[in-house]
Amino acid sequence: MFEGQPKGLYALALANTGERFGYYTMLAIFTLFIQAKFGYTAAEASSIYAGFLAFVYFTPLIGGILADHMGYGKMVTTGIIIMFFGYFMLAIPTDTETGKWMMFGSLALIACGTGLFKGNLQVMVGNLYDAPQYRNKRDTAFSIFYMAINVGALFAPTAATKMTDYMLGKAGLYYDSKIPALAHQFLNHTITADNTTELSALQAAQHFAGDTATFCQTYIAELSKAYNYGFGIACISLIVSILIYYGFRSTFKSADVNAKQAKAAHIVEEELSPKETRQRIVALLLVFAVVLFFWMAFHQNGLTLTFFARDYTQHSATGLNRIGFDVWNLVLIVIGIYSAFSIFQSKTGKAKIISGTVLTAALVLLVVKYMATDNFVPILPQIFQQFNPFFVVALTPVSLAIFTSLAKKGKEPSAPRKIGYGMLVAACGFILMTVASLALPSPTAIAEHPLADTSLVSPDWLISTYLVLTFAELLLSPMGISFVSKVAPPKYKGMMMGGWFVATAIGNYMVAIPGHLWGSLPLWIVWSLLIVCCLVSALFIFSIMKKLEKVS
């Protein structure tokens, strides 16, 4: 898996890990923040969230075009600086009115900075594998790179949660998912008699001695401030990212060359006829058309799946489930998986003994930590978002082992075929959510009468959904990026990688569609829309498979 890869891959991957840690820390709590601070409805929060995601993934097209003319490294550096100021603005506690302007301004800066940074960093990764000795390692490299992204994302929800708990604790409060919505209803004079009683009970549980209006204002202000400080974590992560990028720049300097710079330096690049160029661009556009529906479904993790975690899922974990809600337990599991693979892949007895020792130590620590865990572990809604990156990191060696074995037999599916399979698997993930939601009331119904704790569903439904969606993601996302870097004409590498992100942007904007349906409709209808979109996309990509495989 790691053998024979250029050193530049690890430097670029780690630089991206730092940036993604900050981004996913922010994303884990963003919709919760804007609903808590500003009282936005689910539909309004959906529009803002989807618009931001669309902007984040559209700007790499502009960043790629600029990099094709000015250089990839310059755009990456500029992007990090712009992102830093965006997160810094988002981290400043403000009043409600000023906060709205600050929030939208910071989102614009984060999106623009990401557009300059993200796609161009991935182009440089692809450029490392244009060398003949590395060409056959491209798909594996992007799987490793994608795994590194998810290492950052794995710790993000926990970082946001710890900061939320710490800041609320300083104010003598603790997190309760029901309070923000009820507090806004009370302050807006739209609260029902039943909900007034519920709010009074929640106030008493927080041991707040003042009147209800003061409690509502205080809780919203303190929770919003806790989220602000959570956003500040991203600033620190970007500093780490830029230090890694410049500290190890010598390992990937050869990849920081666009077509214009290569021509000036007399570096020979692949020459394509106008017909071949056109065929490749058409193939890429067809793939872009398919993946936008995947991102529409997948990025429900920060929207409707987070709403489901907050409003319909049990607020504490018991039994074996407790393991998954401590990020360090997940790290130990990852270490155990990689150690087990190392035992079978190591070529010397000494290496096998070391790997076996590490595996044993990880399992012992996991058991010890489990035995010391409280019987009931509280769950905040955003913490579920750590399961997807955990599964990516844990399952990447499994996926690579499977495809390496198939490749040796000459049976490995092509990148476009993997994308098609990914769409089918994604549909299965939302079938699970449909089954989980059949007996649940609509979001509008629970806004008036929140579900009793005894009616909340098991966390297993969301965890299982994230597992299935991760299988889909591993088939689709790293393979899609690898396909673009491989097929894109040399003159348009930056623009075509930007095109991948534009498709992602459109898909992310479409994320709002289920969010707008999150109201009076039964939940199973919301999930069924996503199932249909994934199945139709899979049928389409399999219908054009010959055309795609011809250019790849």
PDB file of C-alpha atoms in Angstrom, residues 298-404:
ATOM      1  CA  PHE A 298     -23.613  11.936   0.615  1.00  0.00           C
ATOM      2  CA  HIS A 299     -23.452  15.440   2.069  1.00  0.00           C
ATOM      3  CA  GLN A 300     -26.689  14.972   3.952  1.00  0.00           C
ATOM      4  CA  ASN A 301     -24.284  14.109   6.797  1.00  0.00           C
ATOM      5  CA  GLY A 302     -24.130  17.762   7.846  1.00  0.00           C
ATOM      6  CA  LEU A 303     -27.822  18.436   7.218  1.00  0.00           C
ATOM      7  CA  THR A 304     -30.737  15.975   7.345  1.00  0.00           C
ATOM      8  CA  LEU A 305     -28.653  13.187   8.913  1.00  0.00           C
ATOM      9  CA  THR A 306     -27.555  15.645  11.621  1.00  0.00           C
ATOM     10  CA  PHE A 307     -31.193  16.707  12.094  1.00  0.00           C
ATOM     11  CA  PHE A 308     -32.086  13.003  12.408  1.00  0.00           C
ATOM     12  CA  ALA A 309     -29.324  12.546  14.990  1.00  0.00           C
ATOM     13  CA  ARG A 310     -30.565  15.538  16.987  1.00  0.00           C
ATOM     14  CA  ASP A 311     -34.327  14.939  16.867  1.00  0.00           C
ATOM     15  CA  TYR A 312     -34.877  11.205  16.362  1.00  0.00           C
ATOM     16  CA  THR A 313     -31.846   9.370  17.776  1.00  0.00           C
ATOM     17  CA  GLN A 314     -31.132   8.350  21.356  1.00  0.00           C
ATOM     18  CA  HIS A 315     -29.023  10.924  23.212  1.00  0.00           C
ATOM     19  CA  SER A 316     -26.824   8.380  24.969  1.00  0.00           C
ATOM     20  CA  ALA A 317     -25.014   5.186  24.028  1.00  0.00           C
ATOM     21  CA  THR A 318     -24.946   1.939  26.014  1.00  0.00           C
ATOM     22  CA  GLY A 319     -23.281  -1.447  25.663  1.00  0.00           C
ATOM     23  CA  LEU A 320     -20.793  -1.960  22.837  1.00  0.00           C
ATOM     24  CA  ASN A 321     -22.036   1.232  21.169  1.00  0.00           C
ATOM     25  CA  ARG A 322     -20.057   3.179  23.770  1.00  0.00           C
ATOM     26  CA  ILE A 323     -16.828   2.276  21.962  1.00  0.00           C
ATOM     27  CA  GLY A 324     -17.673   4.302  18.872  1.00  0.00           C
ATOM     28  CA  PHE A 325     -18.357   7.594  20.638  1.00  0.00           C
ATOM     29  CA  ASP A 326     -14.786   8.033  21.884  1.00  0.00           C
ATOM     30  CA  VAL A 327     -12.486   9.037  19.019  1.00  0.00           C
ATOM     31  CA  TRP A 328      -9.455   7.462  20.736  1.00  0.00           C
ATOM     32  CA  ASN A 329     -11.213   4.099  20.740  1.00  0.00           C
ATOM     33  CA  LEU A 330     -11.655   4.501  16.995  1.00  0.00           C
ATOM     34  CA  VAL A 331      -7.952   5.344  16.651  1.00  0.00           C
ATOM     35  CA  LEU A 332      -7.053   2.140  18.514  1.00  0.00           C
ATOM     36  CA  ILE A 333      -9.291   0.140  16.171  1.00  0.00           C
ATOM     37  CA  VAL A 334      -7.571   1.733  13.155  1.00  0.00           C
ATOM     38  CA  ILE A 335      -4.140   0.915  14.623  1.00  0.00           C
ATOM     39  CA  GLY A 336      -5.304  -2.669  15.170  1.00  0.00           C
ATOM     40  CA  ILE A 337      -6.519  -3.031  11.570  1.00  0.00           C
ATOM     41  CA  TYR A 338      -3.312  -1.628  10.080  1.00  0.00           C
ATOM     42  CA  SER A 339      -1.196  -3.808  12.387  1.00  0.00           C
ATOM     43  CA  ALA A 340      -3.130  -6.903  11.311  1.00  0.00           C
ATOM     44  CA  PHE A 341      -2.525  -6.075   7.646  1.00  0.00           C
ATOM     45  CA  SER A 342       1.141  -5.461   8.401  1.00  0.00           C
ATOM     46  CA  ILE A 343       1.485  -8.936   9.917  1.00  0.00           C
ATOM     47  CA  PHE A 344       0.442 -10.508   6.611  1.00  0.00           C
ATOM     48  CA  GLN A 345       2.301  -8.053   4.365  1.00  0.00           C
ATOM     49  CA  SER A 346       5.609  -7.750   6.247  1.00  0.00           C
ATOM     50  CA  LYS A 347       8.519  -9.511   4.586  1.00  0.00           C
ATOM     51  CA  THR A 348      10.662 -10.152   7.687  1.00  0.00           C
ATOM     52  CA  GLY A 349      10.005 -11.995  10.933  1.00  0.00           C
ATOM     53  CA  LYS A 350      11.076  -8.965  12.988  1.00  0.00           C
ATOM     54  CA  ALA A 351       8.501  -6.753  11.250  1.00  0.00           C
ATOM     55  CA  LYS A 352       5.785  -9.362  11.853  1.00  0.00           C
ATOM     56  CA  ILE A 353       6.646  -9.519  15.574  1.00  0.00           C
ATOM     57  CA  ILE A 354       6.524  -5.712  15.878  1.00  0.00           C
ATOM     58  CA  SER A 355       3.163  -5.595  14.086  1.00  0.00           C
ATOM     59  CA  GLY A 356       1.777  -8.369  16.307  1.00  0.00           C
ATOM     60  CA  THR A 357       2.935  -6.530  19.423  1.00  0.00           C
ATOM     61  CA  VAL A 358       1.272  -3.304  18.284  1.00  0.00           C
ATOM     62  CA  LEU A 359      -1.942  -5.192  17.485  1.00  0.00           C
ATOM     63  CA  THR A 360      -1.981  -6.832  20.938  1.00  0.00           C
ATOM     64  CA  ALA A 361      -1.294  -3.522  22.687  1.00  0.00           C
ATOM     65  CA  ALA A 362      -4.088  -1.782  20.755  1.00  0.00           C
ATOM     66  CA  LEU A 363      -6.606  -4.507  21.654  1.00  0.00           C
ATOM     67  CA  VAL A 364      -5.607  -4.483  25.338  1.00  0.00           C
ATOM     68  CA  LEU A 365      -5.910  -0.695  25.544  1.00  0.00           C
ATOM     69  CA  LEU A 366      -9.274  -0.843  23.807  1.00  0.00           C
ATOM     70  CA  VAL A 367     -10.599  -3.367  26.341  1.00  0.00           C
ATOM     71  CA  VAL A 368      -9.220  -1.330  29.269  1.00  0.00           C
ATOM     72  CA  LYS A 369     -10.800   1.891  27.963  1.00  0.00           C
ATOM     73  CA  TYR A 370     -14.106   0.116  27.359  1.00  0.00           C
ATOM     74  CA  MET A 371     -14.194  -1.288  30.891  1.00  0.00           C
ATOM     75  CA  ALA A 372     -13.507   2.191  32.316  1.00  0.00           C
ATOM     76  CA  THR A 373     -16.257   3.879  30.249  1.00  0.00           C
ATOM     77  CA  ASP A 374     -19.465   5.034  31.939  1.00  0.00           C
ATOM     78  CA  ASN A 375     -22.527   2.864  31.335  1.00  0.00           C
ATOM     79  CA  PHE A 376     -24.254   5.757  29.560  1.00  0.00           C
ATOM     80  CA  VAL A 377     -22.210   7.946  27.203  1.00  0.00           C
ATOM     81  CA  PRO A 378     -23.923  11.220  26.168  1.00  0.00           C
ATOM     82  CA  ILE A 379     -24.179  11.835  22.408  1.00  0.00           C
ATOM     83  CA  LEU A 380     -24.127  15.249  20.729  1.00  0.00           C
ATOM     84  CA  PRO A 381     -25.603  15.304  17.192  1.00  0.00           C
ATOM     85  CA  GLN A 382     -22.372  16.279  15.414  1.00  0.00           C
ATOM     86  CA  ILE A 383     -20.413  13.350  16.868  1.00  0.00           C
ATOM     87  CA  PHE A 384     -22.008  10.947  14.370  1.00  0.00           C
ATOM     88  CA  GLN A 385     -20.012  12.675  11.639  1.00  0.00           C
ATOM     89  CA  GLN A 386     -16.820  11.028  12.915  1.00  0.00           C
ATOM     90  CA  PHE A 387     -17.995   7.602  11.761  1.00  0.00           C
ATOM     91  CA  ASN A 388     -17.650   8.303   8.048  1.00  0.00           C
ATOM     92  CA  PRO A 389     -13.968   9.359   8.200  1.00  0.00           C
ATOM     93  CA  PHE A 390     -13.269   6.541  10.656  1.00  0.00           C
ATOM     94  CA  PHE A 391     -14.684   3.993   8.234  1.00  0.00           C
ATOM     95  CA  VAL A 392     -12.710   5.574   5.349  1.00  0.00           C
ATOM     96  CA  VAL A 393      -9.422   5.321   7.255  1.00  0.00           C
ATOM     97  CA  ALA A 394     -10.179   1.836   8.584  1.00  0.00           C
ATOM     98  CA  LEU A 395     -11.463   0.370   5.321  1.00  0.00           C
ATOM     99  CA  THR A 396      -8.976   1.891   2.853  1.00  0.00           C
ATOM    100  CA  PRO A 397      -6.433  -0.968   3.299  1.00  0.00           C
ATOM    101  CA  VAL A 398      -9.266  -3.479   2.946  1.00  0.00           C
ATOM    102  CA  SER A 399     -10.421  -1.845  -0.271  1.00  0.00           C
ATOM    103  CA  LEU A 400      -6.876  -1.649  -1.669  1.00  0.00           C
ATOM    104  CA  ALA A 401      -6.215  -5.281  -0.777  1.00  0.00           C
ATOM    105  CA  ILE A 402      -9.362  -6.376  -2.619  1.00  0.00           C
ATOM    106  CA  PHE A 403      -8.593  -4.359  -5.737  1.00  0.00           C
ATOM    107  CA  THR A 404      -4.899  -5.354  -5.708  1.00  0.00           C
TER     108      THR A 404
END
